[in-house]
mmCIF file with all atom_site columns, C-alpha atoms in Angstrom:
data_model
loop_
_atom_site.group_PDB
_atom_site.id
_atom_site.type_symbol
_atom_site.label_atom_id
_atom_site.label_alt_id
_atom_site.label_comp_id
_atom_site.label_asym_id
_atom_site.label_entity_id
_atom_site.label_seq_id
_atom_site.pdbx_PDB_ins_code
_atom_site.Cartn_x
_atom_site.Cartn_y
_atom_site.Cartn_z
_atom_site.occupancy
_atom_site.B_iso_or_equiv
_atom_site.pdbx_formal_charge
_atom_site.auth_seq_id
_atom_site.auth_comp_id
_atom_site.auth_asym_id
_atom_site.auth_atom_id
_atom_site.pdbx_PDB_model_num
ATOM 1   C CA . UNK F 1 1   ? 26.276  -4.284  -12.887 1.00 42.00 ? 12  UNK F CA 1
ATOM 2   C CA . UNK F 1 2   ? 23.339  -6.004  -13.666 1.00 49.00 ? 13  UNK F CA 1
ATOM 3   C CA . UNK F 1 3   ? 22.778  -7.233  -17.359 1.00 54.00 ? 14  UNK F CA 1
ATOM 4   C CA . UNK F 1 4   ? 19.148  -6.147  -16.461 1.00 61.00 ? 15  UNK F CA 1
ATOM 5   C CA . UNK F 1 5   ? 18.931  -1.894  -17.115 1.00 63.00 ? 16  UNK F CA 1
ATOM 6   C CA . UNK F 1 6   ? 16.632  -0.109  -14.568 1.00 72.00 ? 17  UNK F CA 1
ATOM 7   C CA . UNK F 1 7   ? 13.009  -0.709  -14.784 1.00 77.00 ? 18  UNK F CA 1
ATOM 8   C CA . UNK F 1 8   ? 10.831  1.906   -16.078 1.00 71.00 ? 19  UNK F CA 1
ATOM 9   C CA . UNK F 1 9   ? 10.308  4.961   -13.702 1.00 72.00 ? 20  UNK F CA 1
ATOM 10  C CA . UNK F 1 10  ? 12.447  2.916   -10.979 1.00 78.00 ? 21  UNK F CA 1
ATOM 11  C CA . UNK F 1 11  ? 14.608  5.755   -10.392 1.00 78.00 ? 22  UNK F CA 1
ATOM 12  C CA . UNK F 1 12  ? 12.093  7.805   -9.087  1.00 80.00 ? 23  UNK F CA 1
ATOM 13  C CA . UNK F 1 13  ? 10.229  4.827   -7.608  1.00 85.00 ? 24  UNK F CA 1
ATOM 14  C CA . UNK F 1 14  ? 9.901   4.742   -3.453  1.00 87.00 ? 25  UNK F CA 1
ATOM 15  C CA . UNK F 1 15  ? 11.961  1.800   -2.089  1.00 88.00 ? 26  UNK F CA 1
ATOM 16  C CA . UNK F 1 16  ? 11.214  0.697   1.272   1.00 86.00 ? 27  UNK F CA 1
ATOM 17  C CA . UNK F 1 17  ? 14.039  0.674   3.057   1.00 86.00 ? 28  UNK F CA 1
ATOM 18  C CA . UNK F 1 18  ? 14.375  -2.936  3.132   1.00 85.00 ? 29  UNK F CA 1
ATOM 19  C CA . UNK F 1 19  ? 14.672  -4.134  -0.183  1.00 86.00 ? 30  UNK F CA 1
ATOM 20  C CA . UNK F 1 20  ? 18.195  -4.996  -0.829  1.00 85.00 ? 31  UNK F CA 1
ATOM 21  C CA . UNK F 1 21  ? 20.116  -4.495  -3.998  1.00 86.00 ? 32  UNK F CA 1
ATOM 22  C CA . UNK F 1 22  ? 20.089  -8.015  -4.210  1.00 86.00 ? 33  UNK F CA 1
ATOM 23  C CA . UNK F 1 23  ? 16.695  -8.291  -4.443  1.00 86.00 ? 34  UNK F CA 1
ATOM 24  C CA . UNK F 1 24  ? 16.612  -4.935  -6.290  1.00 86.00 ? 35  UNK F CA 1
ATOM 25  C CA . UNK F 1 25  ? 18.718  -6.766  -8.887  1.00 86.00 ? 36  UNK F CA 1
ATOM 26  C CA . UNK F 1 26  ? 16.371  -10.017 -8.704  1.00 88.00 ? 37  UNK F CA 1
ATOM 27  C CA . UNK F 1 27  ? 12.882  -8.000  -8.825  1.00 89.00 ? 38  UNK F CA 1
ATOM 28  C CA . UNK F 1 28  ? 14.434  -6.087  -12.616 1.00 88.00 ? 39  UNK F CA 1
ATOM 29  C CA . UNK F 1 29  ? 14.984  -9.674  -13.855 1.00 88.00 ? 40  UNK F CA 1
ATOM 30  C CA . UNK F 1 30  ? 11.281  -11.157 -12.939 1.00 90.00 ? 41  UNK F CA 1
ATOM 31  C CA . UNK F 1 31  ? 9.624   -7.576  -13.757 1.00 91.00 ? 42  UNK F CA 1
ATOM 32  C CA . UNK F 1 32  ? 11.227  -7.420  -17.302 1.00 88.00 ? 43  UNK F CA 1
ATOM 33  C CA . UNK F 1 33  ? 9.281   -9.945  -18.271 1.00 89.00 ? 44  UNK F CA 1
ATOM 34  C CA . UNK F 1 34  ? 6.160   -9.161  -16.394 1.00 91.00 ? 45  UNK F CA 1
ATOM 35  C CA . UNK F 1 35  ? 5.762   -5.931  -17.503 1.00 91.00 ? 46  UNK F CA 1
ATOM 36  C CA . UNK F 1 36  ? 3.819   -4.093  -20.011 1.00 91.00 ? 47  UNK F CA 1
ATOM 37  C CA . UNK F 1 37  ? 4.831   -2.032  -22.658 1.00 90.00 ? 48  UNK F CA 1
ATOM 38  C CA . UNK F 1 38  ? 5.316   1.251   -20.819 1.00 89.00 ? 49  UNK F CA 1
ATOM 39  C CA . UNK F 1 39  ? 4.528   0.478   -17.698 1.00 91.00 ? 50  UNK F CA 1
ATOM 40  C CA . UNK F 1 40  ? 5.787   2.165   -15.013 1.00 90.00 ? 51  UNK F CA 1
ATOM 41  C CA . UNK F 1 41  ? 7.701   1.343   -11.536 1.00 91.00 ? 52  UNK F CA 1
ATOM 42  C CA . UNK F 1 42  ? 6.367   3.166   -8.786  1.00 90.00 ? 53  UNK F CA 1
ATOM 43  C CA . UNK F 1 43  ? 7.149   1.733   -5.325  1.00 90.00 ? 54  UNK F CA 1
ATOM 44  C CA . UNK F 1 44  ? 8.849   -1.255  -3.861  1.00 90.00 ? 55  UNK F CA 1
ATOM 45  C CA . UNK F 1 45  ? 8.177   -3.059  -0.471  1.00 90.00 ? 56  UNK F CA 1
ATOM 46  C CA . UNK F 1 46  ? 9.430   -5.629  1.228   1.00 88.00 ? 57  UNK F CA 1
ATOM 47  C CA . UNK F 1 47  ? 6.133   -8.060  1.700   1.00 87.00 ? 58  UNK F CA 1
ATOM 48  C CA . UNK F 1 48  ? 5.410   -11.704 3.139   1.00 82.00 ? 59  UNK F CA 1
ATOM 49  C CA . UNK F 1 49  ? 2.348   -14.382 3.475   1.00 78.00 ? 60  UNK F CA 1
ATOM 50  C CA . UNK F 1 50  ? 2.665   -17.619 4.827   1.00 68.00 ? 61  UNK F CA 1
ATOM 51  C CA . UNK F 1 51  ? 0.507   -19.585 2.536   1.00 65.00 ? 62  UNK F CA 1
ATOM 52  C CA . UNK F 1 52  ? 2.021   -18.678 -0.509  1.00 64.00 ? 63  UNK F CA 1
ATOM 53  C CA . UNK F 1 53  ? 5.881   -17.367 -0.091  1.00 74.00 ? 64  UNK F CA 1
ATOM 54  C CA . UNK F 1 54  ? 5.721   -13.758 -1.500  1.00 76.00 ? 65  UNK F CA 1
ATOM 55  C CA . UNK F 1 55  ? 8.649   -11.347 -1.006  1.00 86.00 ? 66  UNK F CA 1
ATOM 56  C CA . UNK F 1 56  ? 7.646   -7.869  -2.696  1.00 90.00 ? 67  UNK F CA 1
ATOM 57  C CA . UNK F 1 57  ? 5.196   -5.835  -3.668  1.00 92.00 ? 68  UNK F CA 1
ATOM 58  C CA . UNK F 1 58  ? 5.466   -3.713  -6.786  1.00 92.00 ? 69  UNK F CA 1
ATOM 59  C CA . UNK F 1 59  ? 2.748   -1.094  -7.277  1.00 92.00 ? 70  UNK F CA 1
ATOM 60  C CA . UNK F 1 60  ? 3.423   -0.041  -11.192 1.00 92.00 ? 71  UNK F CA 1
ATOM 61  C CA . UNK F 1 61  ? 0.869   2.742   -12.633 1.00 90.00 ? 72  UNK F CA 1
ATOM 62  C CA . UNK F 1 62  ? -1.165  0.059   -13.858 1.00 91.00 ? 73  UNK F CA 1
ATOM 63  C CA . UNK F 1 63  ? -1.347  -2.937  -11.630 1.00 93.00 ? 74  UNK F CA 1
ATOM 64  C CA . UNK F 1 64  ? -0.058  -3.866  -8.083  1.00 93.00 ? 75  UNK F CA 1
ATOM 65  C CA . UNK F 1 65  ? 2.134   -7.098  -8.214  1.00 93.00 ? 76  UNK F CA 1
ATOM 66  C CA . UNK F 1 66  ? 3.673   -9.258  -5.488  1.00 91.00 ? 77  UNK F CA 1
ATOM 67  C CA . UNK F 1 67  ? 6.965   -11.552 -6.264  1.00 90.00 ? 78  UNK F CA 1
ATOM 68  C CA . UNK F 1 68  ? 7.495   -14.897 -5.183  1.00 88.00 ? 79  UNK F CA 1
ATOM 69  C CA . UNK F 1 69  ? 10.016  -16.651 -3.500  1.00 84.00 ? 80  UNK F CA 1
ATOM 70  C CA . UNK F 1 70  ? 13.626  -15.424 -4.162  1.00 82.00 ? 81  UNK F CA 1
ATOM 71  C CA . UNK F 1 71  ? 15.332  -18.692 -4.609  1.00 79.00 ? 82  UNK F CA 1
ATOM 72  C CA . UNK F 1 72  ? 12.703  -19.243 -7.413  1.00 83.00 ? 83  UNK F CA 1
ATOM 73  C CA . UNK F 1 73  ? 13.773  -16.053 -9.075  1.00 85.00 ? 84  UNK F CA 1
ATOM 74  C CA . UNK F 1 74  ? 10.918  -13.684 -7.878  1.00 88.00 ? 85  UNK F CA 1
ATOM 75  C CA . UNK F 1 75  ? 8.178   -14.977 -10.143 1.00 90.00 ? 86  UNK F CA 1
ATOM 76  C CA . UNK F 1 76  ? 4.797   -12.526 -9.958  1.00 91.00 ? 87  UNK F CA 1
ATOM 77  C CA . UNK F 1 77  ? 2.364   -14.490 -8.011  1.00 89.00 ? 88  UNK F CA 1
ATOM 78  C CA . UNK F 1 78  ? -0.763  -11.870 -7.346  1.00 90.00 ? 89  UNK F CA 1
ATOM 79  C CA . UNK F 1 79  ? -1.186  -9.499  -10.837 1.00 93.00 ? 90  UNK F CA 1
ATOM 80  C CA . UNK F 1 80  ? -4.111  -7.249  -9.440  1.00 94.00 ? 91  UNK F CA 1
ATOM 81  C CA . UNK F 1 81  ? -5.286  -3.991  -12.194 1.00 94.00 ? 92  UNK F CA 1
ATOM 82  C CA . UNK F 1 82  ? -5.579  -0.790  -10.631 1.00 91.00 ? 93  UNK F CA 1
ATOM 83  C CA . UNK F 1 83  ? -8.489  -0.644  -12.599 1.00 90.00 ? 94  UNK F CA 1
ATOM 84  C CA . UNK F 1 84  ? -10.324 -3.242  -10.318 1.00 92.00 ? 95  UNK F CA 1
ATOM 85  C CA . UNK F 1 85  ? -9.148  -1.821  -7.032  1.00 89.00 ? 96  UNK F CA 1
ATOM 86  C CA . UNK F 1 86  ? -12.207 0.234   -5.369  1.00 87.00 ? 97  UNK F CA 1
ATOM 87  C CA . UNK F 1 87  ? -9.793  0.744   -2.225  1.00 85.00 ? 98  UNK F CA 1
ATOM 88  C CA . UNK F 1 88  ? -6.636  -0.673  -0.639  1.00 85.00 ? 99  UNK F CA 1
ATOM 89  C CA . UNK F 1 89  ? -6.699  -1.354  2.784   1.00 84.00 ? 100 UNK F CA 1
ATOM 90  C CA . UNK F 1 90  ? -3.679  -1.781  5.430   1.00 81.00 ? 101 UNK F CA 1
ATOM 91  C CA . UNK F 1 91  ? -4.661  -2.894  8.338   1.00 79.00 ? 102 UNK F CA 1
ATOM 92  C CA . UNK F 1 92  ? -2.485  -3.068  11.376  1.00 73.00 ? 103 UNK F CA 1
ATOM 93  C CA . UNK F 1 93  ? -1.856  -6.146  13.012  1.00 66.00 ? 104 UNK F CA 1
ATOM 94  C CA . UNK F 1 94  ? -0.836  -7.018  16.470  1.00 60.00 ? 105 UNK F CA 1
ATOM 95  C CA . UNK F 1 95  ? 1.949   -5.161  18.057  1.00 55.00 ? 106 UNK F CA 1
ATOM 96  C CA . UNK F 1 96  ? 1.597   -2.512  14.898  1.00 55.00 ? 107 UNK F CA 1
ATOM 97  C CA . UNK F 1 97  ? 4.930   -3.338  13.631  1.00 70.00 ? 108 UNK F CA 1
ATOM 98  C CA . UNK F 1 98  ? 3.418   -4.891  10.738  1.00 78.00 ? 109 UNK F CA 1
ATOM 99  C CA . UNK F 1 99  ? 0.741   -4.107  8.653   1.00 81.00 ? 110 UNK F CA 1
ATOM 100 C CA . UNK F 1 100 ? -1.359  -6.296  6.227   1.00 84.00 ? 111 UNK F CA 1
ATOM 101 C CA . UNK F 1 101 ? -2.134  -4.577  2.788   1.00 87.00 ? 112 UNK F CA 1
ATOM 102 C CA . UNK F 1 102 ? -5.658  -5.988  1.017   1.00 88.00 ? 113 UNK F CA 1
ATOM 103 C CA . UNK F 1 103 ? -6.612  -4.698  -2.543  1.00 89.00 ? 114 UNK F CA 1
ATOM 104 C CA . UNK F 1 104 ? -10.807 -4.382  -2.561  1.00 89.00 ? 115 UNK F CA 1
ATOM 105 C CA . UNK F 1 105 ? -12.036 -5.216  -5.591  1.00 89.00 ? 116 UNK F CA 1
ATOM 106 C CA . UNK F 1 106 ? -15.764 -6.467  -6.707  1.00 87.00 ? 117 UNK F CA 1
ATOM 107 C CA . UNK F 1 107 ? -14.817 -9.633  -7.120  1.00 90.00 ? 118 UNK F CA 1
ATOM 108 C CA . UNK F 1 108 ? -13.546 -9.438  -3.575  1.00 92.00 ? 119 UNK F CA 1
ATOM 109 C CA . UNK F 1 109 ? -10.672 -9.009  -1.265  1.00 92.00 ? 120 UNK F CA 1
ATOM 110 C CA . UNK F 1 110 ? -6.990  -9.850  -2.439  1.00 92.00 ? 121 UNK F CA 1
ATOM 111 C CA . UNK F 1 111 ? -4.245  -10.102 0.157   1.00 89.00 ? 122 UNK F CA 1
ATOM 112 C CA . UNK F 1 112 ? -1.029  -8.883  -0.767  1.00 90.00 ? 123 UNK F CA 1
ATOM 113 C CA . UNK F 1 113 ? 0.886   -9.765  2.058   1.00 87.00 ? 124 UNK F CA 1
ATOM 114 C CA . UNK F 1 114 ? 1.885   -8.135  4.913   1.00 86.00 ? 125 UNK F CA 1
ATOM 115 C CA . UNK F 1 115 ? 4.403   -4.999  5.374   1.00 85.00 ? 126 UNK F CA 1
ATOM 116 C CA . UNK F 1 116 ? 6.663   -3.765  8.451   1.00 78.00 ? 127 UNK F CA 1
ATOM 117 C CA . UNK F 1 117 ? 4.443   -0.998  9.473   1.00 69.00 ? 128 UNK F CA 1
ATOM 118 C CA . UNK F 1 118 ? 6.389   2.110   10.375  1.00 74.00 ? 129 UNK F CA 1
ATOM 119 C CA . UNK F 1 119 ? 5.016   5.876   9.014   1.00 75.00 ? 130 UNK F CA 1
ATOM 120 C CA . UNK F 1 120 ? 7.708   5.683   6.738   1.00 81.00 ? 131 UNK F CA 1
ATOM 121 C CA . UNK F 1 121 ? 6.596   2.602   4.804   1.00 82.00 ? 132 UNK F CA 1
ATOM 122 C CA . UNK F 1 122 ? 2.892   3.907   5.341   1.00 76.00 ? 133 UNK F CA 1
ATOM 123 C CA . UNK F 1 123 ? 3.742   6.987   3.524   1.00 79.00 ? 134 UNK F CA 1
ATOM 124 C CA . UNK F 1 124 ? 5.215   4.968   0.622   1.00 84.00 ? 135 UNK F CA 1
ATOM 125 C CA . UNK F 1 125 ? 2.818   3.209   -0.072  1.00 84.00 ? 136 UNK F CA 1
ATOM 126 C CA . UNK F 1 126 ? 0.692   5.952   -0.204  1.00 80.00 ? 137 UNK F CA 1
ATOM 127 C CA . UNK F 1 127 ? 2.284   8.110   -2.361  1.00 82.00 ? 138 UNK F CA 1
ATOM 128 C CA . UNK F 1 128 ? 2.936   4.978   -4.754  1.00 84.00 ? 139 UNK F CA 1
ATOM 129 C CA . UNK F 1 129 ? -0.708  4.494   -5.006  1.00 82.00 ? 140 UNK F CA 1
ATOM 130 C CA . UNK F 1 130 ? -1.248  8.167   -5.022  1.00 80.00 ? 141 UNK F CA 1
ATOM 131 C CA . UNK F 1 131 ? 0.768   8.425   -8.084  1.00 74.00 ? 142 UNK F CA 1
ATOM 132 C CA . UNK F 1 132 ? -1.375  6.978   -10.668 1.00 62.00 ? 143 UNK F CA 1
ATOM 133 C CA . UNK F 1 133 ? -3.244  8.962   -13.187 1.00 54.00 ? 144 UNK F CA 1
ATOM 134 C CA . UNK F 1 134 ? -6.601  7.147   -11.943 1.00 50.00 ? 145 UNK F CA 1
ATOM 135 C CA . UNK F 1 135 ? -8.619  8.212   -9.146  1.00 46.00 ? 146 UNK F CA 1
ATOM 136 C CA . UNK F 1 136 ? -6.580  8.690   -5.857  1.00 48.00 ? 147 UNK F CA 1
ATOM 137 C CA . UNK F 1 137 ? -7.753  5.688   -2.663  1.00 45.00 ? 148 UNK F CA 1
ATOM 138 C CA . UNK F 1 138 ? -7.569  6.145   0.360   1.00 48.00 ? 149 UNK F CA 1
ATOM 139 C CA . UNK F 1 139 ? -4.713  3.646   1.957   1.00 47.00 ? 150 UNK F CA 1
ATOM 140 C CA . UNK F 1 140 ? -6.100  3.908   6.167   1.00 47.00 ? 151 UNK F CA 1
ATOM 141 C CA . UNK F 1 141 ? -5.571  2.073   8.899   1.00 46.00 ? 152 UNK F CA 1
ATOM 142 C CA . UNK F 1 142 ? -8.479  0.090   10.356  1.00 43.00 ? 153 UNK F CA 1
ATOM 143 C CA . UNK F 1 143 ? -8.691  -0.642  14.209  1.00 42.00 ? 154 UNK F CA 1
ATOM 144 C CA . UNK F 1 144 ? -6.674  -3.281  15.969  1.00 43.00 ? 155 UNK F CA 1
ATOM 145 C CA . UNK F 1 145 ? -4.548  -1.086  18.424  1.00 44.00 ? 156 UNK F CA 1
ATOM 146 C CA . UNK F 1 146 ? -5.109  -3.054  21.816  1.00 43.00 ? 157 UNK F CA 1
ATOM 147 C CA . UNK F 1 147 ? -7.529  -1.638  23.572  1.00 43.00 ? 158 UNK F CA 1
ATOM 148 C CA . UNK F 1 148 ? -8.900  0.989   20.963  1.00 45.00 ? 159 UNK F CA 1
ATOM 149 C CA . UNK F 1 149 ? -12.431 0.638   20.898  1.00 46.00 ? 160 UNK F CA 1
ATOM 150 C CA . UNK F 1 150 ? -14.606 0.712   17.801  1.00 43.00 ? 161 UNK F CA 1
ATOM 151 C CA . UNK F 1 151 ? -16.403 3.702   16.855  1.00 43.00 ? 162 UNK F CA 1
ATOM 152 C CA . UNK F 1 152 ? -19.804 4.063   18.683  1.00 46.00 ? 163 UNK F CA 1
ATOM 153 C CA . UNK F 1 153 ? -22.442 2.058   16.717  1.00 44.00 ? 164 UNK F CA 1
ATOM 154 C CA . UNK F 1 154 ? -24.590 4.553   16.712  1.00 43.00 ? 165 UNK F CA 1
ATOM 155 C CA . UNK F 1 155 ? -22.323 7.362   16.158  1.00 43.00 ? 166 UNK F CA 1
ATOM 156 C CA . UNK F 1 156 ? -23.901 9.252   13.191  1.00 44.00 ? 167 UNK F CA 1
ATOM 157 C CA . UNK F 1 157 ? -22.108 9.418   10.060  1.00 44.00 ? 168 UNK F CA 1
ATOM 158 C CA . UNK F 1 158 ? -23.116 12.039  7.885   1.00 44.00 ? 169 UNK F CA 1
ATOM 159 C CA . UNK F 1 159 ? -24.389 11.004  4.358   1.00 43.00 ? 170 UNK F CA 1
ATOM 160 C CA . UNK F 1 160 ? -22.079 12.098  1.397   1.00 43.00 ? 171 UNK F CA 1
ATOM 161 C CA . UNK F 1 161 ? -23.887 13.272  -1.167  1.00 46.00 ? 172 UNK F CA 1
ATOM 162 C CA . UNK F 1 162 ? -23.141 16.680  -2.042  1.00 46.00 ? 173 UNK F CA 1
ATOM 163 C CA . UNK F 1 163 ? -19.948 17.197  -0.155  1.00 49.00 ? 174 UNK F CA 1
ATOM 164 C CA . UNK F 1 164 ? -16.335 17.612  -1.251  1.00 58.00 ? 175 UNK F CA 1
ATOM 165 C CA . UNK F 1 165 ? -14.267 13.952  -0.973  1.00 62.00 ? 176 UNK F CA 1
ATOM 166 C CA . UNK F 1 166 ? -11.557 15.427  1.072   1.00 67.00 ? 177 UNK F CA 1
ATOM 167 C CA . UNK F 1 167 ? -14.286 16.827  3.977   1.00 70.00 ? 178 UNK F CA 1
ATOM 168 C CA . UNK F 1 168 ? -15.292 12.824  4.032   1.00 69.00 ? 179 UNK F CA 1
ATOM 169 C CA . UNK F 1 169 ? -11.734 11.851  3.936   1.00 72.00 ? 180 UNK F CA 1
ATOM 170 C CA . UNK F 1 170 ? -10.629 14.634  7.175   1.00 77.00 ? 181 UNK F CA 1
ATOM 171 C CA . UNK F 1 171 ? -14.277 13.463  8.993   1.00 77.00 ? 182 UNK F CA 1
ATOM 172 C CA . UNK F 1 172 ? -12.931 9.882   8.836   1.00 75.00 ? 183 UNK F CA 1
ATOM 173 C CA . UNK F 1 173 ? -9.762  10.338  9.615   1.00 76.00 ? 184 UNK F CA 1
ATOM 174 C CA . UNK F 1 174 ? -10.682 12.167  12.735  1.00 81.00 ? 185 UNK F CA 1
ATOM 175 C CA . UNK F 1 175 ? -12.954 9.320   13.848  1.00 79.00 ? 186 UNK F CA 1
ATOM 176 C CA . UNK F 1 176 ? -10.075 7.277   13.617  1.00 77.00 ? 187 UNK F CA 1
ATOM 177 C CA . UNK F 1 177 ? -8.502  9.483   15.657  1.00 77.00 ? 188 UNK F CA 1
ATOM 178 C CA . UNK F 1 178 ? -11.022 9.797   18.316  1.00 82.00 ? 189 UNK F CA 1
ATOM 179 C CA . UNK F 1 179 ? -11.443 6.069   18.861  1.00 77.00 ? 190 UNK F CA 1
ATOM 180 C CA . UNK F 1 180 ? -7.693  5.772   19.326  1.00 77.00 ? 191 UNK F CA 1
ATOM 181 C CA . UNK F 1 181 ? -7.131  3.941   15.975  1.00 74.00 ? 192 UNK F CA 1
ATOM 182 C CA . UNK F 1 182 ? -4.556  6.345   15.249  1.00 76.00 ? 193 UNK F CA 1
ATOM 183 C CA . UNK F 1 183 ? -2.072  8.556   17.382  1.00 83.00 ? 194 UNK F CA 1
ATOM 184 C CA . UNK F 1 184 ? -1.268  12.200  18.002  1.00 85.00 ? 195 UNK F CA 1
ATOM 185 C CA . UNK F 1 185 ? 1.472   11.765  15.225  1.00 83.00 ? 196 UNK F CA 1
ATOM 186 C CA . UNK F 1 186 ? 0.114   9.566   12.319  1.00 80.00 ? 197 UNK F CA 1
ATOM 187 C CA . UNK F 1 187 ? -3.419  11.610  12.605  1.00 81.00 ? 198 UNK F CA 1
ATOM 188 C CA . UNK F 1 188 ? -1.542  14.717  11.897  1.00 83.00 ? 199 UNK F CA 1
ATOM 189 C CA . UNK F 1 189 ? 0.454   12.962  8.844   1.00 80.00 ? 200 UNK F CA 1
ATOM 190 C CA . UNK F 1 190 ? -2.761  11.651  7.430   1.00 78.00 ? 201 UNK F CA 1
ATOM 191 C CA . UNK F 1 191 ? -4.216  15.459  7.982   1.00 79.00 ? 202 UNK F CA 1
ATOM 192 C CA . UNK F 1 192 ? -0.997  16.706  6.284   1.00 78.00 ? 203 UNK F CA 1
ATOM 193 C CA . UNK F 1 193 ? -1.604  14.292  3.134   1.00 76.00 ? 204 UNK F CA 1
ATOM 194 C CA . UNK F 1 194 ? -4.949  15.026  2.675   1.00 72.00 ? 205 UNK F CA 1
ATOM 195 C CA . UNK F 1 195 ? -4.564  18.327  3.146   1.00 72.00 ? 206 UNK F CA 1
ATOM 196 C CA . UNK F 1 196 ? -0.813  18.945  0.539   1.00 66.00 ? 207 UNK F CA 1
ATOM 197 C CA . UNK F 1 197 ? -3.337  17.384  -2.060  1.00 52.00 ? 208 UNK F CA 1
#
C-alpha cells in the first residue's frame, strides 16, 4: 500500500486503460503536491511528446496537467486552467491509433501530448472534460483520415446566432461525418453524447 492515500475524486476518476498501478502509485505522489486545496481527480491517460518527456495527463476540475518523466518522479510539466481553455482539440494522427490532444487558449495553442486513440480513450476524455462545473467543450476530431477530403470550401455554414448549441454541435458533427472524418460508428457515439446531454 502506498504511503500516498487516493487522490481526491480518484475513485470515481476514468483511467485509461493503460496507466499502471505503478504509475497510478507514482502520479498520487507528484499530484499531492501539485494539487490545490480541493481539487478534484477526474481522468487519467497515458500521454507522450518527444520534445519534452511527458507520461500522463491529469484533467482535475480545475486545470488539465501532464507529468513528466517517470524515473524523475512524475513532476507536472504543462499546468493549463480550465478557465483559459476556449476548446480542446484531439486530432488524429496518422494511422488513427493515436491521437494528439491541444488545449486552445487566447494566448494560444498548448500541446499536451499525444494519446492511443481508440473510442474508448476518446470517450474518457470526454466525459473527464465534460465533468467540470464550467461550460461543457467540445473534444472532436479534426481531419487526417487518409484520403478524407476537407469539407467543400464553399460549403455554407449556417451562422449561429439564435440557435440552440447542441443543433451547431449535431450540424458539425455530421459534416464530419459526410467528409469521411469520422465513421459509421464514432459519428453515432458522438450523436449519442450530444444527444444523453
Amino acid at each position: 500500500m502506498s504511503d500516498y492515500p487516493p487522490l481526491p475524486d480518484e475513485g470515481t476518476a476514468y483511467r485509461d486503460k493503460k496507466v499502471s498501478k505503478r504509475t497510478l502509485r507514482a502520479a498520487r505522489r507528484s499530484l499531492a503536491l501539485a494539487l490545490q486545496p480541493g481539487e478534484e481527480v477526474q481522468g487519467f491517460f497515458v500521454s507522450w511528446r518527444i520534445r519534452r518527456s511527458i507520461s500522463l495527463l491529469v484533467v482535475t476540475d480545475r486545470r488539465l496537467l501532464t507529468l513528466g518523466d517517470p524515473s524523475a518522479g512524475l513532476p507536472v510539466v504543462d499546468d493549463v486552467p480550465r478557465s483559459v481553455v476556449t476548446e480542446l482539440q484531439v486530432e488524429r494522427v496518422k494511422t488513427f491509433s493515436m491521437g494528439r490532444v491541444t488545449a486552445l487558449t487566447d494566448d494560444g495553442p498548448v500541446g499536451l501530448g499525444t494519446l492511443d486513440y481508440t473510442p474508448e480513450t476518446f470517450n474518457g476524455l470526454d466525459e473527464a472534460w465534460a465533468r467540470s462545473d464550467g461550460p461543457r467543450l467540445p473534444v472532436i476530431p479534426t481531419l487526417g483520415r487518409p484520403g478524407a477530403e476537407p469539407p467543400p470550401a464553399d460549403e455554407p455554414v449556417p451562422p449561429e446566432g439564435g440557435r440552440h448549441p447542441l443543433v451547431a454541435e449535431l450540424e458539425s458533427v455530421a459534416r464530419l461525418h459526410r467528409s469521411g472524418a469520422l465513421t459509421d460508428g464514432e459519428f453515432a457515439a458522438a450523436k449519442a453524447r450530444l444527444l444523453g446531454r
